Amino acid sequence: MSDHMHILVYDNTCPSRAGVQQTIQEGSLSIHPILHSEDSSFGAEVYGVDWSKPISAYVVAQLIALQDKYGVLIFRNTGLDNSRHIAFSQQLGDKLEVNPFFYGRENDRLGEPLLFDVANIELDGSLVKMDSRRYHHSLGNALWHTDSSYHQQRSKYSILLSHGNPVEGGSWTHFADTRRAYSDLSQAKKEEIENLVVEHDLWHSRKLASPAVFGNPLPHELAAKPPAYHRLVQTAPDGRKTLYLAAHAKGIVGKGIEESQQLIWELIEHCTQSKYVFSMEWLSGGDMVWWDNRQSMHRANPYTATMTARDVRRSTILDDGPWASGVSAAELE
């Protein structure tokens, strides 16, 4: 694989917004909002959850209400292991997404169907090889995206948990507020996109990130993940309208691919202006971030040749809301 191949990634241009502007106390919980506008808050660090024991239904309800408001919640030093990570995730929805193990369960470091290994660590403990198919698959995570939009039954939440030591030189995950971004669109643009339906395809984003390797996905990859269809403009849990976007977005129903991509990336670039974005820095093992895929986009820092081990594991909670099943084949006809 050529060292000079074109790979679409972003620079780490948005610094962590660590300056806390206020503290809100709700019972035993302390909430530190991160990104403010006149009528909106996006992202919050939450303290006061006792992660050493099962989380009560009351606290879960508190946290869901905070999630509906802020879109992204950050927890530090949780001390959770795989089983407690899964158990908390199952309190947030009836079903978790099952790992498809594209490269075989026997080749997965965790081998846990309810967790996705998004670390840069191989089965033998070495760092991921920079010329491997797995490495090039991971490059798609550095594009702005929404988890699992390529599933017809989409996900509502993702929970990413760090294990072990922090990455030397720093590591960030970046989040964009698609609710506030929608509200700032012109009325003409809102009317233009109101009823559009988007085709989401995992292999489209992989091709964007690494065209030399994923320009032609393998037959078993294509069979394992066909595209899905979702409305572009939706209603977020807090009642505001939001954009449901991702690098997985390939085409708009009724439009050609070139016109579709032009509009999709115009909207992604609008949503990811710095005024809508904050960056979470991973500080230690046990740090955890929980985001709502229905009202945000995110991206990871890309793997680099000098990166140390980054052990992060994700659970994904399936959506059970009114928009969960996307647009059916019958509706597309």
Coordinates of C-alpha atoms in Angstrom, one line a residue, residues 104-292:
G104 CA -13.8 -12.5 12.6
R105 CA -14.6 -12.7 16.3
E106 CA -11.5 -14.8 16.8
N107 CA -9.5 -11.8 15.6
D108 CA -11.2 -9.3 17.9
R109 CA -9.3 -8.3 21.0
L110 CA -12.4 -8.2 23.2
G111 CA -14.5 -10.9 21.6
E112 CA -17.5 -9.3 23.3
P113 CA -20.5 -9.0 21.0
L114 CA -21.9 -6.0 22.8
L115 CA -18.7 -4.0 22.7
F116 CA -16.8 -2.5 19.7
D117 CA -13.0 -2.4 20.0
V118 CA -12.0 1.0 18.7
A119 CA -8.5 0.9 20.2
N120 CA -5.3 1.0 18.2
I121 CA -4.2 -2.3 19.7
E122 CA -3.8 -5.7 18.0
L123 CA -4.7 -9.1 19.3
D124 CA -1.2 -9.7 20.5
G125 CA -1.0 -6.4 22.3
S126 CA 1.1 -4.6 19.6
L127 CA -0.1 -1.4 18.0
V128 CA -2.2 -1.6 14.9
K129 CA -0.1 -1.9 11.7
M130 CA -0.3 1.2 9.6
D131 CA -0.7 -0.8 6.4
S132 CA -3.4 -3.1 7.6
R133 CA -7.0 -3.2 6.5
R134 CA -8.1 -2.6 10.0
Y135 CA -6.0 0.6 10.2
H136 CA -7.6 1.9 7.0
H137 CA -11.1 1.0 8.2
S138 CA -10.4 3.0 11.3
L139 CA -9.6 6.2 9.2
G140 CA -13.3 6.6 8.7
N141 CA -13.7 7.3 12.4
A142 CA -11.7 10.5 11.8
L143 CA -14.4 11.9 9.6
W144 CA -17.4 13.7 11.0
H145 CA -20.0 11.1 11.5
T146 CA -23.0 9.7 13.4
D147 CA -22.6 6.1 14.7
S148 CA -24.6 3.5 12.9
S149 CA -26.6 5.8 10.6
Y150 CA -25.9 3.1 8.0
H151 CA -28.3 0.8 9.9
Q152 CA -32.0 0.9 9.1
Q153 CA -32.6 0.7 12.8
R154 CA -30.3 3.3 13.9
S155 CA -28.6 3.9 17.3
K156 CA -29.6 6.6 19.7
Y157 CA -26.7 6.5 22.1
S158 CA -23.0 5.6 22.1
I159 CA -20.9 5.1 25.2
L160 CA -17.1 5.2 24.8
L161 CA -15.0 4.1 27.7
S162 CA -11.2 4.4 28.1
H163 CA -9.1 1.7 29.7
G164 CA -5.4 1.8 30.8
N165 CA -3.2 4.8 30.4
P166 CA -3.8 8.0 28.5
V167 CA -2.2 8.4 25.1
E168 CA 1.1 10.3 25.2
G169 CA 0.8 13.6 23.5
G170 CA -3.0 13.8 24.1
S171 CA -6.1 12.3 22.6
W172 CA -9.4 14.0 21.8
T173 CA -12.9 13.2 20.5
H174 CA -14.6 16.1 18.9
F175 CA -18.4 16.8 19.0
A176 CA -20.6 19.0 16.9
D177 CA -24.1 20.3 17.9
T178 CA -26.4 19.6 14.9
R179 CA -29.4 21.2 16.7
R180 CA -28.0 24.6 17.0
A181 CA -26.4 24.3 13.5
Y182 CA -29.9 23.6 12.1
S183 CA -31.4 26.5 13.9
D184 CA -28.8 28.9 12.3
L185 CA -29.6 27.8 8.8
S186 CA -31.4 30.4 6.6
Q187 CA -35.1 29.9 6.2
A188 CA -34.6 29.2 2.5
K189 CA -32.1 26.4 3.2
K190 CA -34.5 24.9 5.8
E191 CA -37.3 24.8 3.3
E192 CA -35.0 23.3 0.7
I193 CA -33.9 20.3 2.9
E194 CA -37.1 19.8 5.0
N195 CA -38.3 16.6 3.3
L196 CA -35.1 15.1 2.0
V197 CA -34.2 11.5 2.5
V198 CA -30.6 10.4 2.7
E199 CA -28.9 7.1 1.8
H200 CA -26.3 6.1 4.4
D201 CA -23.6 3.6 3.5
L202 CA -20.7 2.5 5.7
W203 CA -18.5 1.7 2.7
H204 CA -19.0 5.2 1.3
S205 CA -17.3 6.7 4.4
R206 CA -14.6 4.1 4.3
K207 CA -13.9 4.9 0.6
L208 CA -13.8 8.7 1.5
A209 CA -11.2 8.0 4.2
S210 CA -9.1 5.5 2.4
P211 CA -10.0 5.2 -1.3
A212 CA -7.0 3.0 -2.2
V213 CA -8.0 0.3 0.2
F214 CA -11.8 0.7 0.4
G215 CA -12.5 1.9 -3.1
N216 CA -13.9 -1.6 -3.8
P217 CA -15.1 -3.2 -0.5
L218 CA -14.9 -7.0 -0.3
P219 CA -18.0 -9.0 -1.2
H220 CA -18.5 -10.2 2.4
E221 CA -18.3 -6.6 3.6
L222 CA -20.9 -5.4 1.2
A223 CA -23.2 -8.3 2.0
A224 CA -22.8 -7.7 5.7
K225 CA -23.8 -4.0 5.5
P226 CA -26.2 -2.7 2.8
P227 CA -27.2 0.9 2.9
A228 CA -30.0 2.5 5.0
Y229 CA -32.3 5.5 4.5
H230 CA -33.1 8.3 7.0
R231 CA -34.7 11.7 6.9
L232 CA -32.2 14.6 6.9
V233 CA -34.2 16.9 9.1
Q234 CA -35.6 15.3 12.3
T235 CA -36.8 16.3 15.7
A236 CA -34.3 15.9 18.6
P237 CA -35.4 14.5 22.0
D238 CA -35.6 18.1 23.4
G239 CA -38.1 19.0 20.7
R240 CA -35.8 21.1 18.6
K241 CA -35.2 20.3 14.9
T242 CA -31.8 18.7 14.1
L243 CA -29.8 17.5 11.2
Y244 CA -29.2 13.8 10.9
L245 CA -25.9 13.7 9.0
A246 CA -22.7 11.7 8.8
A247 CA -19.8 11.0 6.5
H248 CA -21.7 7.8 5.8
A249 CA -24.3 9.9 3.9
K250 CA -23.8 8.9 0.3
G251 CA -26.8 10.2 -1.7
I252 CA -30.1 12.1 -1.4
V253 CA -33.1 10.3 -2.8
G254 CA -34.1 11.9 -6.1
K255 CA -30.7 13.6 -6.7
G256 CA -27.6 12.6 -8.5
I257 CA -24.5 11.6 -6.5
E258 CA -22.5 14.8 -7.3
E259 CA -25.4 17.1 -6.4
S260 CA -26.0 15.0 -3.3
Q261 CA -22.4 15.1 -2.1
Q262 CA -22.2 18.8 -2.6
L263 CA -25.2 19.5 -0.4
I264 CA -24.3 16.9 2.2
W265 CA -20.8 18.3 2.7
E266 CA -22.1 21.9 2.6
L267 CA -24.2 20.9 5.6
I268 CA -21.5 19.0 7.4
E269 CA -19.1 21.9 7.0
H270 CA -21.8 24.2 8.4
C271 CA -22.4 22.0 11.4
T272 CA -18.7 21.6 12.2
Q273 CA -17.8 25.3 12.4
S274 CA -15.9 26.0 15.6
K275 CA -18.9 27.7 17.3
Y276 CA -20.8 24.4 17.2
V277 CA -17.8 22.2 18.3
F278 CA -16.0 21.2 21.4
S279 CA -13.3 18.7 22.0
M280 CA -13.1 16.2 24.8
E281 CA -9.6 15.3 26.0
W282 CA -9.0 11.8 27.3
L283 CA -7.1 12.2 30.5
S284 CA -7.0 8.8 32.2
G285 CA -8.4 5.2 32.1
G286 CA -12.0 5.2 33.3
D287 CA -12.9 8.4 31.4
M288 CA -16.2 7.9 29.6
V289 CA -18.3 9.9 27.1
W290 CA -21.9 9.2 26.3
W291 CA -23.4 11.0 23.3
D292 CA -26.7 11.1 21.5

